[in-house]
Short mmCIF file of C-alpha atoms in Angstrom, two decimals:
data_model
loop_
_atom_site.label_atom_id
_atom_site.label_comp_id
_atom_site.label_asym_id
_atom_site.label_seq_id
_atom_site.Cartn_x
_atom_site.Cartn_y
_atom_site.Cartn_z
CA MET A 13 9.40 -16.51 -5.22
CA SER A 14 11.02 -14.21 -7.77
CA ARG A 15 8.22 -11.60 -7.55
CA LEU A 16 7.32 -11.92 -3.87
CA SER A 17 7.86 -8.78 -1.83
CA LEU A 18 7.57 -8.60 1.94
CA ASN A 19 5.76 -5.50 3.10
CA GLN A 20 7.57 -4.64 6.28
CA TRP A 21 4.42 -4.41 8.39
CA THR A 22 3.58 -8.04 7.73
CA THR A 23 6.42 -8.80 10.13
CA ARG A 24 5.97 -5.64 12.14
CA ARG A 25 8.16 -6.80 15.05
CA TRP A 26 11.18 -6.68 12.76
CA SER A 27 13.18 -3.49 12.31
CA VAL A 28 14.26 -2.55 8.80
CA ALA A 29 17.57 -4.34 9.35
CA GLU A 30 15.83 -7.47 10.65
CA ALA A 31 13.31 -7.45 7.80
CA VAL A 32 16.10 -7.14 5.23
CA GLU A 33 17.94 -10.03 6.87
CA GLY A 34 14.71 -12.04 6.92
CA CYS A 35 14.16 -11.48 3.20
CA VAL A 36 17.66 -12.69 2.46
CA ARG A 37 17.27 -15.70 4.74
CA HIS A 38 13.99 -16.72 3.08
CA GLY A 39 14.99 -15.94 -0.50
CA VAL A 40 12.58 -13.01 -0.93
CA GLY A 41 13.85 -10.52 -3.48
CA ALA A 42 11.99 -7.33 -2.60
CA ILE A 43 10.74 -5.36 0.38
CA GLY A 44 8.05 -2.74 0.92
CA LEU A 45 9.16 -0.14 3.43
CA TRP A 46 7.36 2.24 5.81
CA ARG A 47 8.59 5.77 6.38
CA GLN A 48 8.59 5.71 10.18
CA ASP A 49 10.63 2.50 10.24
CA VAL A 50 13.06 3.89 7.69
CA ALA A 51 13.42 6.99 9.86
CA ALA A 52 14.11 4.83 12.92
CA GLN A 53 16.78 2.88 11.03
CA GLY A 54 18.11 5.96 9.28
CA LEU A 55 17.52 6.71 5.62
CA ASP A 56 21.13 6.34 4.50
CA GLU A 57 21.58 3.18 6.56
CA THR A 58 18.42 1.72 5.01
CA VAL A 59 19.69 2.46 1.51
CA LYS A 60 22.93 0.65 2.34
CA LEU A 61 21.19 -2.34 3.94
CA VAL A 62 18.88 -2.82 0.98
CA ALA A 63 21.67 -2.40 -1.58
CA ASP A 64 24.05 -4.74 0.23
CA ALA A 65 21.31 -7.38 0.40
CA GLY A 66 20.51 -7.00 -3.31
CA LEU A 67 16.84 -6.27 -2.63
CA ARG A 68 14.39 -4.21 -4.64
CA VAL A 69 12.20 -1.65 -2.84
CA SER A 70 8.75 -2.46 -4.17
CA SER A 71 7.10 0.52 -2.46
CA LEU A 72 7.45 3.17 0.18
CA CYS A 73 4.42 3.74 2.38
CA ARG A 74 3.09 6.23 2.69
CA GLY A 75 2.35 9.63 1.31
CA GLY A 76 -1.08 11.21 1.18
CA PHE A 77 -3.51 12.49 3.84
CA LEU A 78 -4.22 15.44 1.61
CA THR A 79 -7.85 16.23 2.36
CA SER A 80 -7.19 19.04 4.83
CA GLY A 81 -5.68 21.22 2.13
CA ASP A 82 -2.95 22.55 4.44
CA ARG A 83 0.64 23.30 3.43
CA GLU A 84 2.07 21.07 6.13
CA ALA A 85 0.60 18.03 4.44
CA LEU A 86 2.09 19.05 1.10
CA ASP A 87 5.49 19.61 2.69
CA ASP A 88 5.38 16.18 4.33
CA ASN A 89 4.53 14.61 0.98
CA ARG A 90 7.48 16.34 -0.63
CA ARG A 91 9.68 14.81 2.07
CA ALA A 92 8.13 11.42 1.34
CA ILE A 93 8.89 11.87 -2.37
CA ASP A 94 12.51 12.71 -1.55
CA GLU A 95 12.77 9.59 0.61
CA ALA A 96 11.28 7.41 -2.13
CA ALA A 97 13.77 8.81 -4.61
CA THR A 98 16.69 8.13 -2.28
CA LEU A 99 15.51 4.56 -1.69
CA GLY A 100 14.90 3.91 -5.38
CA ALA A 101 11.37 2.76 -4.52
CA ALA A 102 9.22 1.56 -7.40
CA CYS A 103 6.44 3.82 -6.13
CA LEU A 104 5.29 6.00 -3.27
CA VAL A 105 1.95 4.68 -2.01
CA MET A 106 -0.57 7.48 -1.55
CA VAL A 107 -3.31 6.93 1.05
CA VAL A 108 -5.16 10.14 0.34
CA GLY A 109 -6.86 10.75 3.68
CA GLY A 110 -10.39 10.78 5.08
CA LEU A 111 -12.74 13.57 6.07
CA PRO A 112 -11.01 16.54 7.71
CA GLY A 113 -11.42 16.41 11.46
CA VAL A 114 -11.54 12.60 11.58
CA THR A 115 -8.50 10.99 13.17
CA PRO A 116 -8.12 7.23 12.65
CA GLY A 117 -9.03 5.36 15.82
CA GLU A 118 -9.98 8.44 17.82
CA PRO A 119 -13.21 10.32 18.61
CA SER A 120 -13.86 13.08 16.09
CA PRO A 121 -16.01 15.87 17.55
CA ALA A 122 -15.44 18.35 14.72
CA VAL A 123 -15.98 16.66 11.37
CA ASP A 124 -16.06 18.32 7.96
CA ARG A 125 -18.71 16.19 6.22
CA ASP A 126 -18.11 17.64 2.74
CA LEU A 127 -16.95 14.46 1.02
CA ALA A 128 -16.95 15.98 -2.46
CA GLY A 129 -14.86 18.89 -1.21
CA ALA A 130 -12.36 16.51 0.39
CA ARG A 131 -11.94 14.71 -2.92
CA GLU A 132 -11.47 18.02 -4.73
CA ARG A 133 -8.67 18.95 -2.33
CA VAL A 134 -6.94 15.64 -3.07
CA ALA A 135 -7.04 16.44 -6.79
CA GLY A 136 -5.64 19.92 -6.13
CA ALA A 137 -2.82 18.58 -3.96
CA LEU A 138 -1.95 15.97 -6.57
CA ALA A 139 -1.59 18.71 -9.18
CA GLU A 140 1.04 20.33 -6.96
CA LEU A 141 2.89 17.14 -6.09
CA VAL A 142 3.13 15.41 -9.47
CA PRO A 143 5.66 17.87 -10.98
CA TYR A 144 7.81 17.65 -7.85
CA ALA A 145 7.72 13.84 -7.99
CA ALA A 146 8.44 13.81 -11.72
CA GLU A 147 11.58 15.90 -11.22
CA ARG A 148 12.84 13.25 -8.80
CA GLY A 149 11.79 10.24 -10.85
CA VAL A 150 9.19 9.08 -8.32
CA ARG A 151 5.94 7.44 -9.31
CA LEU A 152 2.94 8.25 -7.13
CA ALA A 153 0.59 5.31 -6.59
CA LEU A 154 -2.97 6.14 -5.55
CA GLU A 155 -4.43 3.46 -3.30
CA PRO A 156 -8.20 3.14 -3.03
CA LEU A 157 -9.24 1.73 0.34
CA HIS A 158 -12.28 -0.33 1.25
CA PRO A 159 -15.30 1.96 1.80
CA MET A 160 -15.28 1.27 5.55
CA TYR A 161 -12.17 3.48 5.68
CA CYS A 162 -13.69 6.39 3.75
CA ALA A 163 -14.24 8.57 6.81
CA ASP A 164 -10.82 8.23 8.39
CA ARG A 165 -8.25 7.09 5.85
CA ALA A 166 -9.20 7.38 2.18
CA VAL A 167 -11.94 9.21 0.35
CA LEU A 168 -10.96 7.08 -2.67
CA SER A 169 -12.95 3.86 -2.28
CA THR A 170 -12.81 2.23 -5.69
CA LEU A 171 -10.19 1.54 -8.30
CA GLY A 172 -12.34 3.47 -10.76
CA GLN A 173 -12.15 6.61 -8.59
CA ALA A 174 -8.38 6.28 -8.32
CA LEU A 175 -8.05 5.90 -12.09
CA ASP A 176 -10.22 8.95 -12.71
CA LEU A 177 -7.93 10.97 -10.45
CA ALA A 178 -4.79 9.62 -12.13
CA GLU A 179 -6.05 10.09 -15.69
CA PRO A 180 -4.74 13.65 -16.33
CA TYR A 181 -1.16 12.51 -15.75
CA PRO A 182 1.21 10.16 -17.60
CA ALA A 183 0.98 6.58 -16.38
CA GLU A 184 4.66 6.56 -15.45
CA ARG A 185 4.05 9.50 -13.10
CA VAL A 186 0.76 8.54 -11.43
CA GLY A 187 -0.34 4.95 -11.07
CA VAL A 188 -2.65 2.98 -8.82
CA VAL A 189 -2.34 0.26 -6.21
CA VAL A 190 -4.44 -2.87 -6.61
CA ASP A 191 -4.76 -4.24 -3.07
CA THR A 192 -6.89 -7.37 -2.82
CA PHE A 193 -8.16 -6.50 0.67
CA HIS A 194 -9.55 -3.20 -0.55
CA VAL A 195 -10.95 -4.09 -3.99
CA TRP A 196 -12.15 -7.70 -3.90
CA TRP A 197 -15.76 -6.73 -3.17
CA ASP A 198 -16.18 -4.30 -6.09
CA PRO A 199 -18.37 -5.72 -8.91
CA GLN A 200 -16.46 -3.53 -11.38
CA VAL A 201 -12.98 -4.50 -10.21
CA LEU A 202 -12.00 -6.78 -13.10
CA ALA A 203 -13.07 -4.21 -15.68
CA GLN A 204 -11.24 -1.48 -13.78
CA ILE A 205 -8.06 -3.56 -13.56
CA ALA A 206 -8.22 -4.00 -17.33
CA ARG A 207 -8.76 -0.27 -17.69
CA ALA A 208 -5.78 0.42 -15.43
CA GLY A 209 -3.30 -1.35 -17.71
CA ASP A 210 0.12 0.19 -17.31
CA ARG A 211 -1.10 2.42 -14.48
CA ILE A 212 -0.83 -0.51 -12.07
CA ALA A 213 2.12 0.52 -9.93
CA SER A 214 1.74 -2.10 -7.20
CA TYR A 215 -0.16 -5.33 -6.64
CA GLN A 216 -0.64 -6.05 -2.94
CA VAL A 217 -2.17 -9.25 -1.61
CA CYS A 218 -3.65 -10.43 1.67
CA ASP A 219 -6.99 -11.91 2.69
CA HIS A 220 -10.15 -10.29 4.05
CA LEU A 221 -11.08 -12.02 7.31
CA HIS A 222 -14.62 -12.80 8.37
CA PRO A 223 -15.74 -11.86 10.90
CA LEU A 224 -13.66 -8.73 11.09
CA PRO A 225 -12.03 -7.92 14.44
CA ALA A 226 -13.20 -4.98 16.53
CA ASP A 227 -10.40 -2.92 15.03
CA VAL A 228 -11.20 -3.33 11.34
CA LEU A 229 -7.76 -2.05 10.37
CA LEU A 230 -6.42 -5.40 11.59
CA GLY A 231 -8.81 -7.52 9.52
CA ARG A 232 -6.17 -8.64 7.02
CA GLY A 233 -5.09 -12.26 6.97
CA VAL A 234 -2.61 -14.53 5.28
CA MET A 235 -3.88 -15.54 1.85
CA GLY A 236 -6.27 -18.47 2.21
CA ASP A 237 -7.46 -17.53 5.71
CA GLY A 238 -10.36 -15.37 4.54
CA VAL A 239 -12.95 -14.92 1.80
CA ILE A 240 -11.03 -13.59 -1.23
CA ASP A 241 -10.80 -15.54 -4.49
CA PHE A 242 -7.30 -14.54 -5.61
CA ALA A 243 -7.19 -16.31 -8.98
CA PRO A 244 -9.37 -13.91 -11.02
CA LEU A 245 -7.75 -10.83 -9.49
CA THR A 246 -4.22 -12.08 -10.09
CA ARG A 247 -5.11 -13.17 -13.61
CA ALA A 248 -6.64 -9.77 -14.38
CA VAL A 249 -3.56 -7.94 -13.08
CA ALA A 250 -1.32 -10.14 -15.24
CA GLU A 251 -3.51 -9.65 -18.31
CA ALA A 252 -3.36 -5.89 -17.73
CA GLY A 253 0.41 -6.17 -18.25
CA TYR A 254 1.71 -5.84 -14.70
CA THR A 255 5.02 -7.67 -14.26
CA GLY A 256 6.32 -6.03 -11.08
CA ASP A 257 6.66 -7.27 -7.55
CA ILE A 258 3.68 -8.71 -5.69
CA GLU A 259 3.70 -7.39 -2.16
CA VAL A 260 2.20 -9.20 0.81
CA GLU A 261 0.87 -6.62 3.28
CA ILE A 262 -0.87 -7.93 6.39
CA PHE A 263 -2.17 -5.96 9.38
CA ASN A 264 -3.22 -8.51 11.99
CA ALA A 265 -2.56 -8.64 15.72
CA ASP A 266 -2.06 -12.41 15.79
CA VAL A 267 0.29 -12.32 12.81
CA TRP A 268 2.28 -9.51 14.41
CA ALA A 269 2.55 -11.47 17.68
CA ALA A 270 3.82 -14.62 15.95
CA ASP A 271 7.45 -15.47 15.18
CA PRO A 272 8.26 -13.41 12.04
CA ASP A 273 10.25 -16.27 10.49
CA GLU A 274 7.25 -18.56 10.86
CA VAL A 275 4.99 -15.89 9.40
CA LEU A 276 7.24 -15.43 6.39
CA ALA A 277 7.48 -19.18 5.81
CA ARG A 278 3.68 -19.38 5.87
CA VAL A 279 3.36 -16.40 3.55
CA LYS A 280 5.72 -18.05 1.06
CA ALA A 281 3.76 -21.30 1.11
CA ARG A 282 0.42 -19.55 0.54
CA PHE A 283 1.94 -17.30 -2.11
CA ALA A 284 3.09 -20.37 -4.03
CA GLU A 285 -0.29 -22.03 -3.60
CA LEU A 286 -2.65 -19.15 -4.32
CA ILE A 287 -0.77 -16.41 -6.18
CA GLU A 288 1.97 -17.97 -8.27
CA ARG A 289 0.03 -21.03 -9.43
#
């Protein structure tokens, strides 16, 4: 379990303090944090809780939502960078945003359908944010999302697109997230993982359920409950040179409703069976 990290939303019922205590209780050495939960706990209090528990912060989620091109989004990302620096997070996960005018989970009567333009605005925002992050020692991690989220959450749909966007910057400044739920389907994924090399800033694992629920955001399952073959993906990430934490991130209504201690025990068992083997 030395590399297992609990993404906080896998046990969403837990506060930051409860998740930290759960990691300690179950022998998990790292935690992935979410900004709104850190804010609820208090940033300074979270820093103290994590340090006192001897945990690593594998990631802070999330920055991004940059496709509108407005200054407010850039300012919020600067705040996210500051928070990641204070927490000593290994990376700030960047979910870049969908088409302007589309709000996740809500009707969108006024949509900007210029997908190429949205991607150009992400590139422009990244050019502004990278120097700010570099000054604070924060690594930005671009996360491509499954194409079904292109309209509302991420106009980056493949690992190759994320790597193209990261390429102008040093690998220690801009990396990528390899999330099994989002990339398993891509026929080029193994080649792109090899291409990524030291740009891999985070490896996140969960399963892709079939059939998906009505709310496709909640279609993630515990490893082994869905359709993903984890062995080739995990092997490719290792061969690319990634030695960091492996974060389990699950969005699932049934998992969230279950006892978090039971969830974490199940996650550990499947991690040992399917990821660490």
